[in-house]
Coordinates of C-alpha atoms in Angstrom, one line a residue:
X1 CA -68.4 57.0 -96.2
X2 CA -68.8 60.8 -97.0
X3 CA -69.6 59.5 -100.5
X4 CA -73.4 57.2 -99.7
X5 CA -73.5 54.7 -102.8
X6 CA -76.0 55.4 -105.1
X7 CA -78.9 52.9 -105.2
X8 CA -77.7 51.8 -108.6
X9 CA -73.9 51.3 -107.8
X10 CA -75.2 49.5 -105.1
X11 CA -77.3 46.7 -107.1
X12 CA -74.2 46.6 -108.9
X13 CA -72.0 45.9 -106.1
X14 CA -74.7 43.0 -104.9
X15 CA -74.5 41.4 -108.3
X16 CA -70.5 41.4 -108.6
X17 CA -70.8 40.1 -105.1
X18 CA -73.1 37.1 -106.0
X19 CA -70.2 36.2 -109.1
X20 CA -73.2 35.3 -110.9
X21 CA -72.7 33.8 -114.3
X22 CA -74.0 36.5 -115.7
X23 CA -71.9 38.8 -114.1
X24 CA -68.5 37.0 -114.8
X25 CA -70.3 36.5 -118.6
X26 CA -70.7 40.1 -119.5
X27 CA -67.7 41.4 -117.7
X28 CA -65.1 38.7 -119.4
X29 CA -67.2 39.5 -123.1
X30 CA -66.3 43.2 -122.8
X31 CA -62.9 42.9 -121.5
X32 CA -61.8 40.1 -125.0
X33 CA -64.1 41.8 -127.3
X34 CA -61.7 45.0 -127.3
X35 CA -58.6 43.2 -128.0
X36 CA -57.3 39.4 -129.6
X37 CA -58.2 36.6 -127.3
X38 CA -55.0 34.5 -126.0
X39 CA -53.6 31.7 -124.3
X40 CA -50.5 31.9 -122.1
X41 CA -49.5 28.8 -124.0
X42 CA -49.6 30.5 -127.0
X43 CA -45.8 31.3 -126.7
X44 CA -43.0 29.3 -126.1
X45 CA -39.4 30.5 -125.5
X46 CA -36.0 28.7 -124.7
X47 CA -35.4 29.4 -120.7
X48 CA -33.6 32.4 -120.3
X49 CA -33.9 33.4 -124.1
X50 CA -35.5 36.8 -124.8
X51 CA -39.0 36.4 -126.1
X52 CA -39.7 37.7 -130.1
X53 CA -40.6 41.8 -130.0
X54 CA -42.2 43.8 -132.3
X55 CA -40.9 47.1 -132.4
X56 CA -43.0 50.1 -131.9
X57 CA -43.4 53.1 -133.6
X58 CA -41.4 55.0 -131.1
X59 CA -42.7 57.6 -128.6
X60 CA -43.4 61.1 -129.8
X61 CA -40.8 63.4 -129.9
X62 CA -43.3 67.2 -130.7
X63 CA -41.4 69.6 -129.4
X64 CA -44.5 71.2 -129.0
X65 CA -45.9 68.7 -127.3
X66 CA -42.5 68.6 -125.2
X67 CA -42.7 72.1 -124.0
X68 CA -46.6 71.4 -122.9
X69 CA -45.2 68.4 -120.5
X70 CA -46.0 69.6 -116.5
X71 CA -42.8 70.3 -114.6
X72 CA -41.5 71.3 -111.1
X73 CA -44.4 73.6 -109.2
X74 CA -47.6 73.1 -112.4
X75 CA -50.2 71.4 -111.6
X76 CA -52.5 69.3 -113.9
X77 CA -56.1 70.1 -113.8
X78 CA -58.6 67.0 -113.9
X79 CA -55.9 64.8 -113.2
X80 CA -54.3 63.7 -117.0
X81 CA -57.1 65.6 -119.1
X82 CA -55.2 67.8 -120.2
X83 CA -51.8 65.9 -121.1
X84 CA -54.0 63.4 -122.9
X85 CA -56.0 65.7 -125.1
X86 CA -52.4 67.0 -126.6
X87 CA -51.0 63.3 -127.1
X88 CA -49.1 61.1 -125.2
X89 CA -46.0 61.8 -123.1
X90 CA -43.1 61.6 -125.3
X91 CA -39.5 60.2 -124.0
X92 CA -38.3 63.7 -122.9
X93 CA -41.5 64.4 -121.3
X94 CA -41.4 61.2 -119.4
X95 CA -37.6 62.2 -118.4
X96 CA -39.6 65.4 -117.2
X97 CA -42.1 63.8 -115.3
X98 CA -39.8 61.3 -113.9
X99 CA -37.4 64.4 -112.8
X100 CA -40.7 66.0 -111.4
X101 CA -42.2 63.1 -109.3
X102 CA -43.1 64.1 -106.0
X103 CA -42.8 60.6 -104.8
X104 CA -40.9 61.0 -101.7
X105 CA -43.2 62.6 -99.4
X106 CA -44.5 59.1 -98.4
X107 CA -41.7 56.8 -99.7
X108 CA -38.3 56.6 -99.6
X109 CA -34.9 55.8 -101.7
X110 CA -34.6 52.3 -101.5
X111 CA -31.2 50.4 -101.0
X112 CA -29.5 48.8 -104.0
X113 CA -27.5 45.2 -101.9
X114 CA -25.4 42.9 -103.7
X115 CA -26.5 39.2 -103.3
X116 CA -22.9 37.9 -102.9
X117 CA -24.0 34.0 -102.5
X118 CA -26.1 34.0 -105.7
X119 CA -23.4 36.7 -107.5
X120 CA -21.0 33.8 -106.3
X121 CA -23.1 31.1 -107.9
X122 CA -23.9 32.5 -111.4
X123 CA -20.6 33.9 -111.7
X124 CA -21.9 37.9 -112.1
X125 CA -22.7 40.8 -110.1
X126 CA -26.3 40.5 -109.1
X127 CA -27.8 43.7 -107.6
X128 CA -31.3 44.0 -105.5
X129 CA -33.1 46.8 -105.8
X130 CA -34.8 46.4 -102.2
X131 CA -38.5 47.8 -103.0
X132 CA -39.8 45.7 -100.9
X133 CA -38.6 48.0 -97.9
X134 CA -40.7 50.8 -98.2
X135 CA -43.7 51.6 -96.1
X136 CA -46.4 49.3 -97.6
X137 CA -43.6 46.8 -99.0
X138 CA -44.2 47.3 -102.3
X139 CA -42.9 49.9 -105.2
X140 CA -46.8 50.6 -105.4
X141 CA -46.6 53.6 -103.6
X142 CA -44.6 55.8 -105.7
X143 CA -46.9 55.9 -108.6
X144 CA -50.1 56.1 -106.3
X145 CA -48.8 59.0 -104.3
X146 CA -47.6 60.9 -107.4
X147 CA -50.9 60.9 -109.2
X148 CA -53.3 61.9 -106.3
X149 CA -50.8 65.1 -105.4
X150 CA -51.3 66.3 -108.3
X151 CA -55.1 66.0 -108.7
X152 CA -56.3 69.8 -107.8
X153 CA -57.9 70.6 -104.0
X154 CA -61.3 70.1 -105.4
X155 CA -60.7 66.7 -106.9
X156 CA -58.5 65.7 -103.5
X157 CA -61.8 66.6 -101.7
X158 CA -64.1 64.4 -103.7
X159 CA -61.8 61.9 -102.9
X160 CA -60.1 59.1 -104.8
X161 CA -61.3 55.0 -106.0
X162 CA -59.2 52.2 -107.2
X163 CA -59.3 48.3 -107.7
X164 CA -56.6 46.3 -106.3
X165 CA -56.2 42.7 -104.3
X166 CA -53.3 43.8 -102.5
X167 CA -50.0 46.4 -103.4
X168 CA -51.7 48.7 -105.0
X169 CA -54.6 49.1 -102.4
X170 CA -51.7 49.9 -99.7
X171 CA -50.4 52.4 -102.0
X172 CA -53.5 54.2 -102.6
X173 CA -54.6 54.3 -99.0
X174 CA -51.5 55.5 -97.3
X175 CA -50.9 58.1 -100.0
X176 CA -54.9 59.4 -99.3
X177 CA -54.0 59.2 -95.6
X178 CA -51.0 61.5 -96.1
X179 CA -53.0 64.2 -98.5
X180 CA -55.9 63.8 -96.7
X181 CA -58.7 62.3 -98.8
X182 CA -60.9 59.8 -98.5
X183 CA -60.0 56.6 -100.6
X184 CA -62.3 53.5 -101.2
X185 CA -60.5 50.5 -102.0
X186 CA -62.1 48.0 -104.1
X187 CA -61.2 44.6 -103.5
X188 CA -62.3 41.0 -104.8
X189 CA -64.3 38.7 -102.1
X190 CA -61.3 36.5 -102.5
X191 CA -58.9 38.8 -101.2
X192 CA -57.1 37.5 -98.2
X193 CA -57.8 39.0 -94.6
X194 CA -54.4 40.1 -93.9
X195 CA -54.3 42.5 -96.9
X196 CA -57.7 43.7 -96.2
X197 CA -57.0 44.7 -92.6
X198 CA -53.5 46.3 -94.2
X199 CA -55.8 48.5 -96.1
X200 CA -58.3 49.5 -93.5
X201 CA -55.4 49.8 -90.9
X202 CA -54.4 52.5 -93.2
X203 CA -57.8 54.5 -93.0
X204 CA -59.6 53.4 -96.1
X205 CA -62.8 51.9 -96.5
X206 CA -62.9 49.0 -98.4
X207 CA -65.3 47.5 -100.5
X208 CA -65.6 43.6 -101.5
X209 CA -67.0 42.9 -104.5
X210 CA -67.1 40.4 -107.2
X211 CA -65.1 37.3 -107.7
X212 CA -62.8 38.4 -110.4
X213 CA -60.6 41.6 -110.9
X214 CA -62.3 42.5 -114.0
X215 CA -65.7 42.6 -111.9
X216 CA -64.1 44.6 -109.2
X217 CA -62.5 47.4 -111.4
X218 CA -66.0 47.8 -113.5
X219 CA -67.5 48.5 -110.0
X220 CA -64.5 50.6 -108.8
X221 CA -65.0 52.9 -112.5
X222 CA -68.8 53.0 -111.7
X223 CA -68.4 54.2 -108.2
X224 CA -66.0 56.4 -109.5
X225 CA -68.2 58.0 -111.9
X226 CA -71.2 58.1 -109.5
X227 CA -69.5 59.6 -106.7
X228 CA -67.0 62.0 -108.3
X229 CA -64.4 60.3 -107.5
X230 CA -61.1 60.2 -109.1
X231 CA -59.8 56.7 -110.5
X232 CA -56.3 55.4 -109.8
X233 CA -55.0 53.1 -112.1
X234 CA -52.8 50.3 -111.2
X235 CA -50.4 51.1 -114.2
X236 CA -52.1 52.4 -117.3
X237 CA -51.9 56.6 -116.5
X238 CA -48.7 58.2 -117.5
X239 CA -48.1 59.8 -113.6
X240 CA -48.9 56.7 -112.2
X241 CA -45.8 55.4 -114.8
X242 CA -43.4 58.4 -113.4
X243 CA -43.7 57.7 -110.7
X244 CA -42.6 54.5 -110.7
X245 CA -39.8 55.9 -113.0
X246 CA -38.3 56.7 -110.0
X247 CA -37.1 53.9 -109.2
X248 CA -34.7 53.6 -112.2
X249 CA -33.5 57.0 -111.4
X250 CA -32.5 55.6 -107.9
X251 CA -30.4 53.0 -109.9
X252 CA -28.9 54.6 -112.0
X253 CA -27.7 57.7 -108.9
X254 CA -26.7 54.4 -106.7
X255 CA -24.5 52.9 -109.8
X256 CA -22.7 55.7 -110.2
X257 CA -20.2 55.0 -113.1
X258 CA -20.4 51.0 -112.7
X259 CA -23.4 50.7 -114.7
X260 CA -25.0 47.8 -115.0
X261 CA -25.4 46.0 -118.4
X262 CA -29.1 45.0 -117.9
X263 CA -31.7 46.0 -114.9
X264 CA -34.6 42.9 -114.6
X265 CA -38.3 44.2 -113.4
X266 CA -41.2 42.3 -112.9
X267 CA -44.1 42.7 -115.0
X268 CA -47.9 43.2 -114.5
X269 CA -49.7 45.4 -116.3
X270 CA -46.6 47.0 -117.2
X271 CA -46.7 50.6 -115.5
X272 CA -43.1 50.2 -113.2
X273 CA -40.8 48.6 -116.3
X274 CA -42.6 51.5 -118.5
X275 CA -41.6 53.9 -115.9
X276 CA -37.8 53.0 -115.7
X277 CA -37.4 52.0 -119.0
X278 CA -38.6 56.0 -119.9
X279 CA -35.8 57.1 -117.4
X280 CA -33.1 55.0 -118.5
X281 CA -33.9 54.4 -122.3
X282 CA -33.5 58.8 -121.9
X283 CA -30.2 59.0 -119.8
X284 CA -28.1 56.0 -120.4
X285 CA -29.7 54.1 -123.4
X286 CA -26.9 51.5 -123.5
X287 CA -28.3 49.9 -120.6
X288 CA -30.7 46.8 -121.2
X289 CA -34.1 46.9 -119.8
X290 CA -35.5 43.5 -119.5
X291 CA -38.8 42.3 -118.5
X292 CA -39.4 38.9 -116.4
X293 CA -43.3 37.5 -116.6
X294 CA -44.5 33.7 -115.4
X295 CA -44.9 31.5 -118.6
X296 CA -48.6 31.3 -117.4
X297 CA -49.3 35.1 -116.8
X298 CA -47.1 36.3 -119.8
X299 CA -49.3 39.5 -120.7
X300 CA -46.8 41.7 -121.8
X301 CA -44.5 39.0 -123.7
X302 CA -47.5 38.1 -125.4
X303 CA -48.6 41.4 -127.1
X304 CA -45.1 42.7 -127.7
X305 CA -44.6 39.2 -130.0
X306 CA -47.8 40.0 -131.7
X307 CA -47.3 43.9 -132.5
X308 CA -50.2 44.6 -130.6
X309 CA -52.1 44.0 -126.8
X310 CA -53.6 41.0 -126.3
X311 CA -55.9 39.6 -124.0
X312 CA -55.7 36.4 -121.5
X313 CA -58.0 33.7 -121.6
X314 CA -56.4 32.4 -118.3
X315 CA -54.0 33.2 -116.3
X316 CA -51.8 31.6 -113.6
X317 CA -52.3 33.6 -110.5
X318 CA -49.3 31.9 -108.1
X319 CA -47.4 35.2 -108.7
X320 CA -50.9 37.3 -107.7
X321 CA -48.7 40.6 -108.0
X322 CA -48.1 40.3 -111.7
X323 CA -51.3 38.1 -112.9
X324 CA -52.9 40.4 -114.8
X325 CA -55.4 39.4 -118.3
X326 CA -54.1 42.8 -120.9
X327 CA -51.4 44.9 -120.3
X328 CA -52.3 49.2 -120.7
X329 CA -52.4 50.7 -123.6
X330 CA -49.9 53.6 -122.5
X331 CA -47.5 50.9 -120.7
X332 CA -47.4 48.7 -124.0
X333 CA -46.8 51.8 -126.0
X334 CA -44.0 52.5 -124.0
X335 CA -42.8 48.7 -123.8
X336 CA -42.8 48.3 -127.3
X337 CA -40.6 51.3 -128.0
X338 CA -38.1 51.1 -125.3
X339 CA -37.6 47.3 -123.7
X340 CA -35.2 45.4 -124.9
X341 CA -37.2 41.9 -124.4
X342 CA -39.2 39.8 -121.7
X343 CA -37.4 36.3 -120.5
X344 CA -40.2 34.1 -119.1
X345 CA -39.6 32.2 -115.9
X346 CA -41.6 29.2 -114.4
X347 CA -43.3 29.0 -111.2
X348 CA -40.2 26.2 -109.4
X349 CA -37.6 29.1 -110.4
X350 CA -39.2 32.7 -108.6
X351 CA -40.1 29.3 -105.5
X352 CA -36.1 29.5 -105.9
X353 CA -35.5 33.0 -106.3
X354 CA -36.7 33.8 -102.9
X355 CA -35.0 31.4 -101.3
X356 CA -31.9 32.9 -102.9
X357 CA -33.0 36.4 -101.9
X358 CA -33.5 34.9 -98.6
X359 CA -30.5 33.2 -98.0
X360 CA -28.4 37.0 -98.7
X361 CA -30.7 39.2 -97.4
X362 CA -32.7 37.0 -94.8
X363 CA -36.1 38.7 -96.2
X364 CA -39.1 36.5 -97.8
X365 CA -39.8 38.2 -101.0
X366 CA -43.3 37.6 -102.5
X367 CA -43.8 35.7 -105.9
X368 CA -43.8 38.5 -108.2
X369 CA -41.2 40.4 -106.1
X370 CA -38.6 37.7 -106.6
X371 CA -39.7 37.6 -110.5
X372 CA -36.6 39.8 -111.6
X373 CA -34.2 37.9 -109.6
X374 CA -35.3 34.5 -111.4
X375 CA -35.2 36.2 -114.6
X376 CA -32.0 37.6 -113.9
X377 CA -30.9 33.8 -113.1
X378 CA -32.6 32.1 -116.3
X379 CA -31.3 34.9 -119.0
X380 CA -27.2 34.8 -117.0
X381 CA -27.3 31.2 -117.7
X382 CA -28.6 31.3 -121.3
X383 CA -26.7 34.1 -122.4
X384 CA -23.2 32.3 -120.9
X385 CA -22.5 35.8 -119.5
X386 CA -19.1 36.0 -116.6
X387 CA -18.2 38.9 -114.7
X388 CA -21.1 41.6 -115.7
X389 CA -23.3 43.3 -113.5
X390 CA -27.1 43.1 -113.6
X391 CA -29.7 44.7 -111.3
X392 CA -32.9 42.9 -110.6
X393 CA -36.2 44.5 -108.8
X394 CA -37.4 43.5 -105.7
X395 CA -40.9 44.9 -106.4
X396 CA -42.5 43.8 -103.3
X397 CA -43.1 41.5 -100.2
X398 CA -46.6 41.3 -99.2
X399 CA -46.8 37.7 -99.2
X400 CA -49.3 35.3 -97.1
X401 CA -47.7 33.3 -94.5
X402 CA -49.4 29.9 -95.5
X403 CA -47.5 30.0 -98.9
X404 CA -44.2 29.8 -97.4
X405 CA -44.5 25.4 -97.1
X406 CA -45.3 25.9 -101.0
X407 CA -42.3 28.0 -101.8
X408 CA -40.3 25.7 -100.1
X409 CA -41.2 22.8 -101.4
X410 CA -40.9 24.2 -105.0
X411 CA -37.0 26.2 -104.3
X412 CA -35.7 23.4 -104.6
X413 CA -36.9 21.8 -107.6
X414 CA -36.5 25.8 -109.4
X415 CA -32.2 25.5 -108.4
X416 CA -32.3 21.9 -109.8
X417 CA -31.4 20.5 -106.5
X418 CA -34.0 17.8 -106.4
X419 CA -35.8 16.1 -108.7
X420 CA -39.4 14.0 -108.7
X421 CA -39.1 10.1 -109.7
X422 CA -41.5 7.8 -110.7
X423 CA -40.1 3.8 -110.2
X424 CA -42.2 0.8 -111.4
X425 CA -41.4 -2.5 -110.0
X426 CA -43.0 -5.9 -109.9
X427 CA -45.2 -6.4 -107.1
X428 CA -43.4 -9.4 -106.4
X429 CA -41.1 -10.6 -103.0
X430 CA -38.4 -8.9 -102.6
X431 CA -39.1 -6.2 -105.5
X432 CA -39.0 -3.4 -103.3
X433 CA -35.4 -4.3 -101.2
X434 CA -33.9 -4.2 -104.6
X435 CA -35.1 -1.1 -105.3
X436 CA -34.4 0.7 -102.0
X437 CA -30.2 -1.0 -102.6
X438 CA -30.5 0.9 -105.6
X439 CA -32.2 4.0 -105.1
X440 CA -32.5 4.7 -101.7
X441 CA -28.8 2.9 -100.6
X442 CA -27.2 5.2 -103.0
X443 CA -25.5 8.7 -101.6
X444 CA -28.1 10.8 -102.9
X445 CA -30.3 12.1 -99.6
X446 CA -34.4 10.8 -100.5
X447 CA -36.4 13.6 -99.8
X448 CA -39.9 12.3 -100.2
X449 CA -41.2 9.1 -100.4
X450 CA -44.6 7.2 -101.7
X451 CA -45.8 3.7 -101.9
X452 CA -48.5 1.9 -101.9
X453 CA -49.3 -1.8 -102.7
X454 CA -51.2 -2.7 -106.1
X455 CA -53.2 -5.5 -106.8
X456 CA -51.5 -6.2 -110.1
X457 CA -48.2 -7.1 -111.1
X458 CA -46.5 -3.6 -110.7
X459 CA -46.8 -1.1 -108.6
X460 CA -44.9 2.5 -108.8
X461 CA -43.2 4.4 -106.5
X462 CA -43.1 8.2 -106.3
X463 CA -40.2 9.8 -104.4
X464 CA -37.6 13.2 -104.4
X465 CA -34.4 13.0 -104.5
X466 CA -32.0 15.5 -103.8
X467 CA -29.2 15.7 -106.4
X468 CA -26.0 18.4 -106.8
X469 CA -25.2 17.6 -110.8
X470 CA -27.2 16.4 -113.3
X471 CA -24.5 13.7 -113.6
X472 CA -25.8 12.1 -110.6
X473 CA -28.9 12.3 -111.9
X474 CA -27.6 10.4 -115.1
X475 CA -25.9 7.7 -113.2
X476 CA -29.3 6.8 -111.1
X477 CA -31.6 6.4 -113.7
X478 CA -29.3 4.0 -115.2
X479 CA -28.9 1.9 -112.5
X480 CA -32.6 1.8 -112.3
X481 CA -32.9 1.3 -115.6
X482 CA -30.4 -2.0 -115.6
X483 CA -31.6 -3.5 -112.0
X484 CA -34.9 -3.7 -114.6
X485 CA -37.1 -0.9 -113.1
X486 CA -38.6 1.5 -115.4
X487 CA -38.0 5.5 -114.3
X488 CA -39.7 8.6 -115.2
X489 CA -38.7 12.2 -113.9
X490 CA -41.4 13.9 -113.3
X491 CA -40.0 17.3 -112.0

């Protein structure tokens, strides 16, 4: 509010906020004109299996360069100007920056829990790294905070702009609150009260514009430029990445010599699995550092198959905190060098993962927060691994309230307890008694149930039925099948 729009940002914030064609035309041209046009379904991988990576080139090793990297009491000037005129970090300047990360002024070492139940039921350690503790609930606020304290007074006092529907925006606005500058938060019209009133409860001011992310972080860059103020990037700015680098330097501390033989993290746009894969790629390369996307928001899996970034032509948005169109260009640099793959997980199995989470820790992990745990799940079970350990990320737990029926209604389905059946019998007397002695009079529990009458000689019946092996499963459908009613499973 110290920073009055400019007449032109603000005809540019009325015509986001109209989602005009236009608008969601010229914005969606320039974001797939720079890079390939893709579809999510452009990639398929076995579940659990490691999806195809092009290696990198590898991150510079100058020692020139090394010895410019910022350490322990420098401070950069024009935020990463400098750093970025002289090349991008290399591996030991990352391990530097990590090292250097101011990051816990605002948030705080989070606790690494064993999941006994689930390490029980896949027959391995499983570790949570419990991000979704800290202040705002989200990992977000490491990287925010550790940009913005090292922007210089004068750029603190312009203040600081960013584009976010939700973590992010938190981040930003309690790391502004602590240094004292003013933060506007741009946000999409379809962002959902509760996270706006987090943001403003935080002291920001937020702006709603345009229908789309790619609308809202053209506006956020123009206000930016308009109003002096700095940027903060989700993920794509290498402070940003160390400080999210943190977080693997927490695991690795909390391990202590019981290392774990792969850590899972959730990925977005690719700036907190950049971050620890830097730390831990540097200190203890043995480890595996696997990435976990939704098969219909698989950004990163996509580009790294390809040799080279790709953008979405959809994307699925049920895990909101990692649906992102084009990874950055510093966090696939970074990716392609260092991870060891990306296992791709479907939407029934992170509806599970937090009900897995929830039943050890009794917390409600949001979609893309219990990503890492369901990647951790699909890639145990592929790989037939026993008695290892393996840490996943809990990245975060800002989720609505009115997508807990969903999540339920998919965990299920995810852990293969239930399955979906469609049943077509002859609308006929007595038709449907047989098929209720032969479904429904089984053992196996019915857990949802459809029928309706049809004015032709069949009629189908959708219903759930809860199973505990895929045997049972085996031995219904063929009694179905022999009583003379046709069965599909749906799930």
């Amino acid at each position: 509010r110290s920073h009055p729009s400019t007449s032109a940002t603000s005809a540019m914030a009325m015509e986001c906020a109209r989602g005009t064609r236009a608008a969601r035309r010229t914005w969606k041209v320039r974001a797939s004109a720079t890079r390939p046009s893709a579809s999510p379904d452009d990639l398929r991988v076995k579940p659990g299996a490691l999806a195809p990576l092009v290696r990198g080139r590898g991150l510079a090793q100058s020692d020139a360069f090394r010895a410019a990297q910022p350490c322990e009491g420098q401070v950069e000037r024009n935020g990463d100007k400098e750093a970025c005129e002289r090349g991008p970090p290399s591996l030991e300047g990352y391990l530097r920056r990590v090292l250097c990360s101011q990051v816990y002024d605002v948030a705080r070492e989070s606790e690494l829990d064993l999941l006994p139940r689930l390490s029980e039921s896949v027959g391995n350690e499983l570790w949570l790294k419990r991000e979704d503790c800290q202040p705002v609930f989200s990992f977000k606020l490491r990287g925010a905070y550790n940009k913005m304290v090292r922007m210089d007074a004068e750029a603190r006092k312009n203040g600081v702009v960013c584009s976010s529907a939700g973590n992010h925006a938190q981040g930003v606005a309690m790391a502004a609150a602590k240094l004292g500058c003013s933060a506007v938060i741009c946000m999409p019209v379809t962002t959902p009260d509760i996270k706006v009133t987090n943001v403003k409860r935080l002291g920001a001011e937020v702006v709603l514009v345009g229908e789309t992310y790619d609308e809202c972080q053209a506006y956020a860059k123009q206000r930016g430029r308009e109003d002096g103020r700095t940027f903060v990037h989700p993920f794509d700015d290498p402070d940003v990445i160390a400080g999210q680098g943190t977080v693997g330097m927490e695991i690795l501390r909390q391990c202590g010599n019981r290392l774990p033989e792969a850590i899972f993290v959730p990925v977005g746009g690719g700036g907190l699995i950049a971050g620890i894969a830097a730390y831990v790629k540097a200190v203890r390369p043995e480890i595996k550092v696997i990435g976990v996307e939704p098969v219909g928001a698989n950004a990163m899996a996509l580009s790294l198959s390809k040799g080279e970034r790709v953008y979405l032509d959809k994307v699925d948005g049920f895990a909101d905190g990692v649906a992102v169109r084009e990874v950055g260009e510093e966090t696939f640099r970074v990716a392609s060098s260092l991870l060891d793959g990306v296992v791709l997980v479907r939407n029934d199995e992170i509806c599970a993962a937090i009900k897995d989470v929830f039943n050890d820790t009794r917390s409600v992990l949001e979609p893309a927060g219990a990503l890492a745990v369901a990647g951790a799940k699909a890639y145990i079970q592929h790989a037939k691994c026993k008695g290892c350990r393996f840490v996943a990320i809990g990245s975060g737990a800002n989720m609505n309230f009115d997508r807990l029926r969903y999540v339920s209604e998919l965990a299920d389905i995810g852990a293969h307890r239930e399955v979906v059946l469609a049943t077509t019998i002859p609308e006929e007397r007595g038709s449907f008694l047989k098929f209720v002695d032969t479904a429904v009079g089984s053992e196996l529990p019915v857990t949802e149930f459809r029928y309706r009458f049809a004015a032709d000689m069949k009629a189908t019946i959708l219903y759930g039925v809860g199973i505990r092996t895929e045997v049972e499963l085996s031995v219904l459908l063929q009694n179905l099948e022999e009583a003379g009613m046709t069965s599909t499973n749906l799930t």
